[in-house]
Short mmCIF file of C-alpha atoms and ligand atoms in Angstrom, two decimals:
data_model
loop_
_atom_site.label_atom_id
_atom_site.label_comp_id
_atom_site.label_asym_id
_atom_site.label_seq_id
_atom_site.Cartn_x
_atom_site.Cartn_y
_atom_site.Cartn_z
CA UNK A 1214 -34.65 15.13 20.54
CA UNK A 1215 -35.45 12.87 23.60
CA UNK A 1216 -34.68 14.39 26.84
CA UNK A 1217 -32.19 11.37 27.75
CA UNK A 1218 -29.78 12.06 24.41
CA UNK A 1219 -29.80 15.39 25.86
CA UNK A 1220 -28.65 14.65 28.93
CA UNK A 1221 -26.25 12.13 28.34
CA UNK A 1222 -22.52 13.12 29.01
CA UNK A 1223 -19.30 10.84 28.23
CA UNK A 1224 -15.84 11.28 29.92
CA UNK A 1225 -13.00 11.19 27.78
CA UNK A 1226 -9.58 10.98 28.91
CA UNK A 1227 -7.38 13.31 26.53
CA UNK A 1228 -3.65 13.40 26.41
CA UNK A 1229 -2.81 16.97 24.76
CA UNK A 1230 0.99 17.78 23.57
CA UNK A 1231 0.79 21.26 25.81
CA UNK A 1232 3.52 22.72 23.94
CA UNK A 1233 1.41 22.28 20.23
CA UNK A 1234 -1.68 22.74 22.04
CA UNK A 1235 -2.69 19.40 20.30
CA UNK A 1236 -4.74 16.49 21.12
CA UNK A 1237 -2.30 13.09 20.75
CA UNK A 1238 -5.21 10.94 21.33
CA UNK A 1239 -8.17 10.08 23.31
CA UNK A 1240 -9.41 7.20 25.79
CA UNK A 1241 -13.07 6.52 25.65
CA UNK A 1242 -14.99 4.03 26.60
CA UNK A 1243 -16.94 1.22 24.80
CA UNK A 1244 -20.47 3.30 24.90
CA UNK A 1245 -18.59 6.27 23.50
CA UNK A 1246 -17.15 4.47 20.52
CA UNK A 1247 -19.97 3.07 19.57
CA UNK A 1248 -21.84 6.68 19.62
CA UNK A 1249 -18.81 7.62 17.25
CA UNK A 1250 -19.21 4.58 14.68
CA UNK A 1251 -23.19 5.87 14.85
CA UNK A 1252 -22.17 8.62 12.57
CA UNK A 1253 -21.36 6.46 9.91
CA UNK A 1254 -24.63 4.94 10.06
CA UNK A 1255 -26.85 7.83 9.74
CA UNK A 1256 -28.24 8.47 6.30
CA UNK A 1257 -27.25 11.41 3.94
CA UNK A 1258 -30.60 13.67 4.74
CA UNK A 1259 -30.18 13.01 8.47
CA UNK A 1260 -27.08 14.68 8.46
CA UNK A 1261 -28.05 17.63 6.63
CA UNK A 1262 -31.03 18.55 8.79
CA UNK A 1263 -28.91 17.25 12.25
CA UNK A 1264 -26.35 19.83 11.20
CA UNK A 1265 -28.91 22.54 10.22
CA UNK A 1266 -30.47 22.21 13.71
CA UNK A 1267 -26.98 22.65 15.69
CA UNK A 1268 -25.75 26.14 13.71
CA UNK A 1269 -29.35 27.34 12.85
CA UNK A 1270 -27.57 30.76 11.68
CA UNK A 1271 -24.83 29.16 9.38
CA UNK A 1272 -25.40 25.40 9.02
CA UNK A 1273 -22.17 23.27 8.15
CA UNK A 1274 -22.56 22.22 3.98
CA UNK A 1275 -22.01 18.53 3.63
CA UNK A 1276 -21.09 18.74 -0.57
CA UNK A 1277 -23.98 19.28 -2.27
CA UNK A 1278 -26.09 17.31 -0.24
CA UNK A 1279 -27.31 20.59 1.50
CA UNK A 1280 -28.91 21.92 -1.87
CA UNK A 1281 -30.50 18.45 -2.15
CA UNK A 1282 -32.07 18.54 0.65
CA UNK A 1283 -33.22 22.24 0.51
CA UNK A 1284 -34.41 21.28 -3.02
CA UNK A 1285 -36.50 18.72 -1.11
CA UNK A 1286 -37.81 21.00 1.18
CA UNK A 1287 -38.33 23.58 -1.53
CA UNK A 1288 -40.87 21.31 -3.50
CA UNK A 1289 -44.53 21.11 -2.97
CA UNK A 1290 -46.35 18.46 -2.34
CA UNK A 1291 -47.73 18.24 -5.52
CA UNK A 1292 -44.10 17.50 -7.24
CA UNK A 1293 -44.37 13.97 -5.49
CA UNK A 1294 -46.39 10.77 -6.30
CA UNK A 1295 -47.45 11.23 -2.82
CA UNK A 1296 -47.03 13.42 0.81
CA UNK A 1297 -44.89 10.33 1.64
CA UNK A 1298 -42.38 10.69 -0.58
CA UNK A 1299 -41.41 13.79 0.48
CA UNK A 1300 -41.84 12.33 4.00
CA UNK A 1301 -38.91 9.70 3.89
CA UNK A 1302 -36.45 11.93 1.48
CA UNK A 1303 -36.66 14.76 4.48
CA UNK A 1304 -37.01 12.20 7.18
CA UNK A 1305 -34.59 9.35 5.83
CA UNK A 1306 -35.09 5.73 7.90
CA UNK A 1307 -32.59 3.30 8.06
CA UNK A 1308 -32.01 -0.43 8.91
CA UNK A 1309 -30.26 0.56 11.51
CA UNK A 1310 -32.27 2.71 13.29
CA UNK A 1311 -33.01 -0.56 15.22
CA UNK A 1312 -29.57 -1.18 16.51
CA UNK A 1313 -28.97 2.66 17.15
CA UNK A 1314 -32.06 2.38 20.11
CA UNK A 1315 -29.78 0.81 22.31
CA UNK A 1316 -27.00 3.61 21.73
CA UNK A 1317 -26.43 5.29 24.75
CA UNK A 1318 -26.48 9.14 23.65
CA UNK A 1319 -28.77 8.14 20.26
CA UNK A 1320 -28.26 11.10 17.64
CA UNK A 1321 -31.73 10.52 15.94
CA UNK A 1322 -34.04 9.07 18.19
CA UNK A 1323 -37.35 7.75 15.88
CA UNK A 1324 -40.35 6.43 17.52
CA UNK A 1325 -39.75 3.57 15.52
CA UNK A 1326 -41.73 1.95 12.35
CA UNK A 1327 -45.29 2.61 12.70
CA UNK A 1328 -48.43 0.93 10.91
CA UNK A 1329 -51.15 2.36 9.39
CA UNK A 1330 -54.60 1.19 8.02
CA UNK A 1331 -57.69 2.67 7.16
CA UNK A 1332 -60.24 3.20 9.35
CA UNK A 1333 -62.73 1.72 9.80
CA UNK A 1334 -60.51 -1.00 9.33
CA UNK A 1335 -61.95 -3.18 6.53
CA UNK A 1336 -59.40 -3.47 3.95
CA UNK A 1337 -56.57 -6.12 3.84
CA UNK A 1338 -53.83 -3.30 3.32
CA UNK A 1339 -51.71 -0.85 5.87
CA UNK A 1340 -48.40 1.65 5.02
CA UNK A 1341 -45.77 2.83 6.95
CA UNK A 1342 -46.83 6.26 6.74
CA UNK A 1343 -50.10 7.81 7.88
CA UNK A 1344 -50.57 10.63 4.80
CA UNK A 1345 -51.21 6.96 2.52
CA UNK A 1346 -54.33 6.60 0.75
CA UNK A 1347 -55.80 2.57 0.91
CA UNK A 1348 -57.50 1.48 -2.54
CA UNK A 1349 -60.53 2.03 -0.49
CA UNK A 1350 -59.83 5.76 -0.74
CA UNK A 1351 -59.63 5.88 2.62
CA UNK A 1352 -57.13 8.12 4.80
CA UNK A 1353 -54.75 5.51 6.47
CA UNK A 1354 -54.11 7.12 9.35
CA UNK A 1355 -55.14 4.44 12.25
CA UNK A 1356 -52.29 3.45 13.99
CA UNK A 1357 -51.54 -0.47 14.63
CA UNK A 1358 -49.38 -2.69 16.83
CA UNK A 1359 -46.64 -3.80 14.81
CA UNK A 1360 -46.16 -7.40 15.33
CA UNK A 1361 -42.22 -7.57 16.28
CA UNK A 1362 -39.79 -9.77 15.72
CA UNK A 1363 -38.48 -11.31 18.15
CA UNK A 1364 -34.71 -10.49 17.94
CA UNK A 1365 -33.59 -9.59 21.53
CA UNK A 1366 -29.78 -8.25 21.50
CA UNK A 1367 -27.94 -8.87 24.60
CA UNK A 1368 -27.88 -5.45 26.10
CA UNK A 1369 -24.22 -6.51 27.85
CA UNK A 1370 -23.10 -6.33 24.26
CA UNK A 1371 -22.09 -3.02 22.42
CA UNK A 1372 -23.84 -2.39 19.57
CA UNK A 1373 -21.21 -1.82 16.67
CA UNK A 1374 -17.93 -3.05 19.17
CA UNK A 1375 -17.95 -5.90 21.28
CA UNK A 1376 -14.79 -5.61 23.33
CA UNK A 1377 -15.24 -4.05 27.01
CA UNK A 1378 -12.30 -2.72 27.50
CA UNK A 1379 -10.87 0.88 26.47
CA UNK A 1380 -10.63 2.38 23.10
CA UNK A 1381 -7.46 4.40 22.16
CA UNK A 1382 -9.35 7.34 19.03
CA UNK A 1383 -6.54 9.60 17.73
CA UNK A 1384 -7.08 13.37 16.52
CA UNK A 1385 -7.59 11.73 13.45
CA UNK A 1386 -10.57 9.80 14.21
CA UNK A 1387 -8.64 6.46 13.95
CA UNK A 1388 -9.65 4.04 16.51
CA UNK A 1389 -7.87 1.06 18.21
CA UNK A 1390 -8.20 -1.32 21.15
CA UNK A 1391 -6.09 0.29 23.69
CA UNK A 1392 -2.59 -1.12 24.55
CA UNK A 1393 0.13 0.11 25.87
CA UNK A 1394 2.29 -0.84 22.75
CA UNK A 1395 0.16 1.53 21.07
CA UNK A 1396 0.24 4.49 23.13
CA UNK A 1397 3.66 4.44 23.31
CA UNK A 1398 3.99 4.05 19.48
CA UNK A 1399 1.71 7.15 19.31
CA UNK A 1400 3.57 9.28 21.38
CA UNK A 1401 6.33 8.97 20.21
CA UNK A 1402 5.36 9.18 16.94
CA UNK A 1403 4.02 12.52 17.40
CA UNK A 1404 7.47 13.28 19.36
CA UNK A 1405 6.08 13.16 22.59
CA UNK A 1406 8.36 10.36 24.08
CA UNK A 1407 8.89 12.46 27.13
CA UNK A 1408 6.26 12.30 28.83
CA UNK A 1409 6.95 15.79 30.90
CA UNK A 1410 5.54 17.49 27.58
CA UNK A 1411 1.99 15.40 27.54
CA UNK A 1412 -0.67 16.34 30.13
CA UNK A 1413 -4.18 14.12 31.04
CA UNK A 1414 -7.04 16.26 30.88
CA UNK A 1415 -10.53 14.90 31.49
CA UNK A 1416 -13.42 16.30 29.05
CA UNK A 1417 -17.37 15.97 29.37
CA UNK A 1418 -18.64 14.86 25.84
CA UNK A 1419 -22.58 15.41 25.42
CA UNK A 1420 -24.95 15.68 22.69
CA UNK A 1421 -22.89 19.47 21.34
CA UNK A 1422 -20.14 18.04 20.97
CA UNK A 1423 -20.81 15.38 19.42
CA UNK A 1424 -22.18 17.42 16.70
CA UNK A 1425 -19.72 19.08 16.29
CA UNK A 1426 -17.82 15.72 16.25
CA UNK A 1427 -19.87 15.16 12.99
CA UNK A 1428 -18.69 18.32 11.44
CA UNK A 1429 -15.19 17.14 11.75
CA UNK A 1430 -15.37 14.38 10.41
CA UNK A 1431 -16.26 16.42 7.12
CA UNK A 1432 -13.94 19.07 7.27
CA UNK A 1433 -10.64 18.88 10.10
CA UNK A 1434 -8.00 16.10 10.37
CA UNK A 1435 -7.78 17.50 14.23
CA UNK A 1436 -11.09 16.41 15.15
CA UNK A 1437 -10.51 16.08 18.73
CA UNK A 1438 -8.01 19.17 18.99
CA UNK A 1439 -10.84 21.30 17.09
CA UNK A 1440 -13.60 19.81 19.21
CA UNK A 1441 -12.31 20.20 22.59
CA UNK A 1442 -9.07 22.48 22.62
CA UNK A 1443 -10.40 25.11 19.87
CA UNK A 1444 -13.78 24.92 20.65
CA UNK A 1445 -14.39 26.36 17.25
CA UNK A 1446 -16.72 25.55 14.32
CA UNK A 1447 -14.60 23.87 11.61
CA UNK A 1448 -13.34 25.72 8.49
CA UNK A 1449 -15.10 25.32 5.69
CA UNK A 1450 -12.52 23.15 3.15
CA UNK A 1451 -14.66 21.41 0.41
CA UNK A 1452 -13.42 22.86 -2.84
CA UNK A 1453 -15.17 23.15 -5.77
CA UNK A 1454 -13.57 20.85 -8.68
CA UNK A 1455 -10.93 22.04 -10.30
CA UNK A 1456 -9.62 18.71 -11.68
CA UNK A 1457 -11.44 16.45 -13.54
CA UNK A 1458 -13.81 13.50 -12.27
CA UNK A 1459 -11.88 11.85 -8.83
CA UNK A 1460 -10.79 8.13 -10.59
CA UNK A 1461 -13.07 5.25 -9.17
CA UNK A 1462 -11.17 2.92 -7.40
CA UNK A 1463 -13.64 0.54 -7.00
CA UNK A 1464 -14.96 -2.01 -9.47
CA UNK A 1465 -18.87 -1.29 -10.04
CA UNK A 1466 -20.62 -4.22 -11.05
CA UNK A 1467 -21.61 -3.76 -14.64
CA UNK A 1468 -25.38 -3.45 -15.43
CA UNK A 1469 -24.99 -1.65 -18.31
CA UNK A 1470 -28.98 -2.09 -19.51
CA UNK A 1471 -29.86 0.92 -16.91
CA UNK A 1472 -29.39 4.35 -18.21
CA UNK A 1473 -30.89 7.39 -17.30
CA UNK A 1474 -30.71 10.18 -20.30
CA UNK A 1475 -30.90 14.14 -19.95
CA UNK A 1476 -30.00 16.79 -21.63
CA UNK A 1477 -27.09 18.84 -20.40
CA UNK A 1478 -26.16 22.40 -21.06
CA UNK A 1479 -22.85 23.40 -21.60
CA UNK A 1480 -20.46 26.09 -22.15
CA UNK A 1481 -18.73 25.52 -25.21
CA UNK A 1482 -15.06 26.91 -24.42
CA UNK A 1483 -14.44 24.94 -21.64
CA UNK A 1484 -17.16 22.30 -22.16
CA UNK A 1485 -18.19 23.08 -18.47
CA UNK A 1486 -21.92 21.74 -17.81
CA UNK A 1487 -24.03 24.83 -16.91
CA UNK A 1488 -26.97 22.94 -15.40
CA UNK A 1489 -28.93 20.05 -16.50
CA UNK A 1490 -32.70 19.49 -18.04
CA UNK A 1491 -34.49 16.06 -16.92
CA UNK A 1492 -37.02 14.27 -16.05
CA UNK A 1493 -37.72 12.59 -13.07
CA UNK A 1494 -35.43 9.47 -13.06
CA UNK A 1495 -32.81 11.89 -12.58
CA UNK A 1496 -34.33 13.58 -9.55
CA UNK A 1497 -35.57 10.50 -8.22
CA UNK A 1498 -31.52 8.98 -8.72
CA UNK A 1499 -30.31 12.22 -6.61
CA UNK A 1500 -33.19 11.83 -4.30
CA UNK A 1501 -32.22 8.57 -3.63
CA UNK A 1502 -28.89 9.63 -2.23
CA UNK A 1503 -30.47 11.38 0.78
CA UNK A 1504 -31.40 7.92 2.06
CA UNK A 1505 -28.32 6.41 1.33
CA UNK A 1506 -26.37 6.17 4.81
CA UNK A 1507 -22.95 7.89 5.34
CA UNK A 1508 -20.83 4.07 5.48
CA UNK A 1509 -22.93 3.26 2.34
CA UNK A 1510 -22.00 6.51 0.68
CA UNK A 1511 -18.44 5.90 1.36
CA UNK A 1512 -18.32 2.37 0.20
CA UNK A 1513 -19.85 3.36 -3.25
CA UNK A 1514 -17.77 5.97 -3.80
CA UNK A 1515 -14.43 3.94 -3.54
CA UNK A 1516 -11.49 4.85 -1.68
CA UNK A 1517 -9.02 7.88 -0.95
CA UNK A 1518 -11.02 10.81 0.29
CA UNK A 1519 -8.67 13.47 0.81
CA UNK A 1520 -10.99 15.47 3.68
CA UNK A 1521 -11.60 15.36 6.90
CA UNK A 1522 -11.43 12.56 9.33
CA UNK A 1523 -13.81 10.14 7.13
CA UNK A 1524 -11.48 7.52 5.81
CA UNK A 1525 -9.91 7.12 9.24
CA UNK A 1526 -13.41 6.85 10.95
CA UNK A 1527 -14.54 4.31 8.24
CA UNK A 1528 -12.09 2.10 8.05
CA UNK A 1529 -11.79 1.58 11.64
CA UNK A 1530 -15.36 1.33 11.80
CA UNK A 1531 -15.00 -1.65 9.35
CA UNK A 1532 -12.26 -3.73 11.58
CA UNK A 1533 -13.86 -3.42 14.58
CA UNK A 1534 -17.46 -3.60 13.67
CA UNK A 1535 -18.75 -6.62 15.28
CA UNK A 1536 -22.32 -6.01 14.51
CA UNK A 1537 -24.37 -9.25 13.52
CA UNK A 1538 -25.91 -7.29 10.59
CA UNK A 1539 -22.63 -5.87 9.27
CA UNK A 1540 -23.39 -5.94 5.21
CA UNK A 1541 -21.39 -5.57 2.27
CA UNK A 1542 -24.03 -4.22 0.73
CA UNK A 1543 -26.36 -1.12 1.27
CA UNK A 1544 -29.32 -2.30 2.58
CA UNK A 1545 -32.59 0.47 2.29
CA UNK A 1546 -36.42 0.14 3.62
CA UNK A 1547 -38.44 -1.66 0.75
CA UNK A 1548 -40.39 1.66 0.21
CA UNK A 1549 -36.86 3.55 -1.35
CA UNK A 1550 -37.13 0.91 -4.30
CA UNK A 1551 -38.02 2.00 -8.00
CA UNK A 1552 -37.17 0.55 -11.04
CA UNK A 1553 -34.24 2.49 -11.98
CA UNK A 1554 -31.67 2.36 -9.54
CA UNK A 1555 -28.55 2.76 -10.45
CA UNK A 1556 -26.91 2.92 -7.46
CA UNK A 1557 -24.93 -0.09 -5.78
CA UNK A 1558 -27.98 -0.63 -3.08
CA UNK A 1559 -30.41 -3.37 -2.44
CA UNK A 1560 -33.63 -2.73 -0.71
CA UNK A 1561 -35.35 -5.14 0.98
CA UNK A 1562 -37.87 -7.21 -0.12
CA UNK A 1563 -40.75 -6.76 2.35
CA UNK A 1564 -40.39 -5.02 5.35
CA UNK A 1565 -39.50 -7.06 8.46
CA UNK A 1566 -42.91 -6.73 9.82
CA UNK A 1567 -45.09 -8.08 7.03
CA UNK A 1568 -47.14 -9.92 8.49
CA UNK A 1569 -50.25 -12.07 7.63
CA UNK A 1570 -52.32 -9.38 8.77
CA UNK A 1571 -52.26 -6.75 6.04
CA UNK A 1572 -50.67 -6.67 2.33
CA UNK A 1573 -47.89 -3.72 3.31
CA UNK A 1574 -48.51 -0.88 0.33
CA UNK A 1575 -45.61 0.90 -1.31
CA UNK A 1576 -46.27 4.31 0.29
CA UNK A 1577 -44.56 5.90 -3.14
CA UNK A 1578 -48.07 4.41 -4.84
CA UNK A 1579 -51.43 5.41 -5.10
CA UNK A 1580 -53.92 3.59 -3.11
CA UNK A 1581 -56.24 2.84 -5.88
CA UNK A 1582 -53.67 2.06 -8.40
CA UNK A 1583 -50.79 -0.32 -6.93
CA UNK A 1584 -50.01 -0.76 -10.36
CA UNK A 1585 -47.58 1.97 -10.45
CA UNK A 1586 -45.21 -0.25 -7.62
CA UNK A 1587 -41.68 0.90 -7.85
CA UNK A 1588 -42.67 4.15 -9.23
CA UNK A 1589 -40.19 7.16 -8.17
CA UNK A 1590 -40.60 9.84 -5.94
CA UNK A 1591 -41.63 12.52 -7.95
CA UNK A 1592 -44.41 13.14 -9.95
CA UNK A 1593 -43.83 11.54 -13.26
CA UNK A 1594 -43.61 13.30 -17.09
CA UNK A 1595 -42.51 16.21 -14.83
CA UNK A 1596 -39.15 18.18 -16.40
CA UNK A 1597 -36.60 19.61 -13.60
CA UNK A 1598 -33.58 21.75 -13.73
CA UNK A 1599 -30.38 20.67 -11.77
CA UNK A 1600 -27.60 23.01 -10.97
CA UNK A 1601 -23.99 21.73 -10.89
CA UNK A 1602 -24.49 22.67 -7.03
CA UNK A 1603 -27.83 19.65 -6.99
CA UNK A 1604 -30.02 22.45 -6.14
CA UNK A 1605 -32.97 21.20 -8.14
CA UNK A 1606 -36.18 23.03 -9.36
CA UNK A 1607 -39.44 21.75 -11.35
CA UNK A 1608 -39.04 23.92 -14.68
CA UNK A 1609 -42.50 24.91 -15.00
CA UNK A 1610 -41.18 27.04 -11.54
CA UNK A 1611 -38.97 29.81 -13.31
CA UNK A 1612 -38.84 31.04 -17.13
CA UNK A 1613 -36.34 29.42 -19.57
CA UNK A 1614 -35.22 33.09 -20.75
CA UNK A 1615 -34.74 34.33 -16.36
CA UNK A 1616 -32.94 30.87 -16.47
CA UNK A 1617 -30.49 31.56 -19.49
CA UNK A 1618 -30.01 35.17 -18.78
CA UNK A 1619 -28.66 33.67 -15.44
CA UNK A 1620 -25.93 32.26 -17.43
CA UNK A 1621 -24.58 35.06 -18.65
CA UNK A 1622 -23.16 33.55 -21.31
CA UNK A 1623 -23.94 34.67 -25.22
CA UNK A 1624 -26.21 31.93 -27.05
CA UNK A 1625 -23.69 31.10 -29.26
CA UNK A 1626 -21.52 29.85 -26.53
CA UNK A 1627 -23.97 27.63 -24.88
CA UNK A 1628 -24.79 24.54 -26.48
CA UNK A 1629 -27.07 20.98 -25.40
CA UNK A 1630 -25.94 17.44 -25.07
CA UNK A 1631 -27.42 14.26 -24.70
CA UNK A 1632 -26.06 12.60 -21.79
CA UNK A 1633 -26.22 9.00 -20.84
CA UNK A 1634 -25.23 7.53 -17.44
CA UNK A 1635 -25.45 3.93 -15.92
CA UNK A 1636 -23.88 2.43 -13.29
CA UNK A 1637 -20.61 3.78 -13.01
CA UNK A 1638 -21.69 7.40 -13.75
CA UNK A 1639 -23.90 7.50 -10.61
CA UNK A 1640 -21.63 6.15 -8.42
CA UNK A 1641 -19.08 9.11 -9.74
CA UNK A 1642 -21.92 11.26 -9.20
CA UNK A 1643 -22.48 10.21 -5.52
CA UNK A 1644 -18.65 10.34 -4.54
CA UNK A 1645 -18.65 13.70 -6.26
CA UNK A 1646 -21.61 14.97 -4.07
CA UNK A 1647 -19.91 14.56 -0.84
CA UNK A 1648 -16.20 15.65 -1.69
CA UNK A 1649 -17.15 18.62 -3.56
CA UNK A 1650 -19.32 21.43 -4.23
CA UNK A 1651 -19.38 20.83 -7.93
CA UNK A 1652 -21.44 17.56 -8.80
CA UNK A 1653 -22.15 17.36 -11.95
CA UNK A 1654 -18.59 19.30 -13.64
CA UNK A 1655 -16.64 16.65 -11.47
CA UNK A 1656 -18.55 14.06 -11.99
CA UNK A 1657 -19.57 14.38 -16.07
CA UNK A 1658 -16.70 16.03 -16.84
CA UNK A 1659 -15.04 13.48 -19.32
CA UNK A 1660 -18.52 12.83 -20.49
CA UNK A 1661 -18.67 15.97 -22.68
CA UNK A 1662 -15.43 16.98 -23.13
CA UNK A 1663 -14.35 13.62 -25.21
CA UNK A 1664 -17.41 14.53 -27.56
CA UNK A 1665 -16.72 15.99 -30.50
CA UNK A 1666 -18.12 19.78 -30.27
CA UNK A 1667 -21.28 19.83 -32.49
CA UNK A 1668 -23.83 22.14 -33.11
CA UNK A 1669 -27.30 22.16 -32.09
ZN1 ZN B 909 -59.32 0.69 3.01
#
């Protein structure tokens, strides 16, 4: 973490309800909302390993996107096309990281997009990553200028909010221009209209707490009172499913050529999917979501989110966002492309700095054989396990009988289906990842219990 992010401290201005103990709201400055809409911008996997670093001894689980990315972690090198692929699932890069530089506490600092080509040069080719091998055979691990473009942002401009003047964020993460129409709506909505029962306190805000900001947003609809009042790590409150699949709200786009087929095992009396056997579109579809960012994640996965803070954030987030590269659309680096996404994301084309210089390679690739362009992330005819949790293991890692005796289920109860999903599925399967701690039952559920039970 750079030393400045460190150092950085904001002052908000808090008015508390002293006889609730309870934050009504907060004043903060431009700078400071913008740090707060900068969570919503981070992807997935940055999360997870952000929030493992600030409770080392009992990290805060976002879903199952924790088990992804341990599964990540957990794999060798050799279960990926290449080191880079492991590289940019446990080291996500986004779009954005561009407009986050000029953040003034920036949560992940990266030392931007580097360029790499073989050495001695000779070749007409250079990657992103330095662990790519050109078609030369050749290490590419010589660093080059990166020819920039030449956008220059106005630094007297925020970067996600334009307006200068004071932001009014309630406990509840929403966030308004401040007026004084709306503070006095607030208070007395909260039954604070005399004003002998609200105090002003004035808080330091630094890089702690605004991790534990992030946690919040997950898990407490009293952000600010749990932040600054309790000064306590947020209760746990993702459930496991207990009801079926959470109804889409949201239209997906029909594409219904794309499926992705595996074979899932499931208990017959309550058609309840033990874990799934696939190969590596699969993984590489649930890999994918570690590089999807948080607002992306949220817009996929529809509406009503009945935890934490996170609609509130969001949707403010989306009014006030004045950002010249606001999209409607998930936009990834080129190199998180393969051929079957499902997902509602675009990647782009080329990367912003292809340049005449060098072809750019796709770092999931081979250097000899660019053929394989768009190929996943892991190593192809390669069969995995998935839990319902997403923890994820290559089968040839543990023995089928140490896996069913896990199950502890009689063979007669357990029985295999063929399972299709396109579109629509893994956009149920995302949504399900961050609300709950049971992916694939909330997710698949109606997709085996409307079968008819059949033996195999
Ligand atoms: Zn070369």
């Amino acid at each position: 973490m750079a030393k400045s992010s460190r150092e950085t401290k904001f002052t908000l201005k808090l008015v508390v309800d002293e006889e609730r103990k309870k934050v009504v709201f907060a004043e903060a400055c431009r700078d400071f909302v913008d740090v707060l809409f900068s969570l919503l911008t981070l992807p997935m996997g940055t999360i997870v390993r952000l929030l493992k670093n600030h409770r080392k001894s009992e990290p805060f689980p976002v879903g199952c996107f924790t088990n992804l990315y341990k599964s990540v972690v957990g794999m060798g090198i050799d279960d990926f096309e290449t080191e880079a692929c492991k590289q940019m699932l446990l080291h996500p890069r986004s779009l954005r990281d561009v407009e986050c530089k000029r953040l003034k506490l920036n949560l992940h600092p990266t030392d931007g997009t580097k360029l790499f080509v073989c050495s001695p040069y000779g070749c007409d080719m250079c990657s992103g990553f330095s662990t790519s091998r050109c078609r030369c055979g050749k290490l590419m691990n010589k660093e080059i200028p990166i020819p920039r473009a030449d956008v220059v942002d106005n630094i007297e401009d925020g970067v996600f909010v334009r307006d200068r003047s004071s932001y009014i964020i309630t406990d509840d993460l929403k966030v308004s221009v401040r007026s004084t129409d709306l503070v006095l709506r607030k208070l007395k909505s909260v039954g604070c209209g005399d004003l002998r029962k609200v105090s002003e306190r004035l808080v330091e805000i630094g890089l702690d707490e605004v991790m534990t900001l992030l946690e919040c947003i997950f898990s407490s609809n009293a952000s600010l009172t749990d932040t600054f009042l309790n000064k306590q790590s947020p209760k746990r409150v993702m459930k496991p499913c207990t009801a079926p699949s959470p109804h889409m709200v949201k239209e997906i786009e029909a594409r219904p050529e794309e499926v992705i087929t595996f074979s899932a095992i499931v208990r017959k009396h309550d058609m309840k999917i033990l874990y799934v056997e696939c190969g590596e579109d699969f993984v590489d579809l649930l890999f994918t979501f570690l590089a999807v960012p948080l607002e992306s994640a949220l817009e996929i996965s529809g509406e009503n989110f009945n935890f934490g803070c996170i609609e509130n954030l969001f949707k403010s987030f989306k009014e006030l966002n004045a950002s010249k590269n606001s999209r409607s659309k998930a936009v990834l680096p080129y190199y998180y492309r393969w051929s079957k996404q499902l997902l509602n994301i675009i990647c782009e084309e080329t990367p912003f700095y292809n340049s005449s210089l060098c072809c750019v390679i796709d770092p999931k690739s081979h250097g000899r054989d660019q053929s394989k362009k768009g190929s996943g992330f892991v190593k192809r005819h390669t069969k995995f396990t998935v839990s319902d949790d997403l923890i994820i293991l290559p089968m040839n890692s543990s023995s089928a009988l140490c896996f069913l005796k896990k199950l502890e289920s009689p063979t007669d109860e357990i029985q295999v289906q063929e399972i299709s999903i396109s579109k629509t599925q893994a956009a149920s399967l995302l949504r399900a990842s961050l609300m709950t701690s049971s992916a694939l039952k909330a997710a698949f559920w109606n997709s085996t219990s409307k079968k008819p039970k059949q033996e195999t």
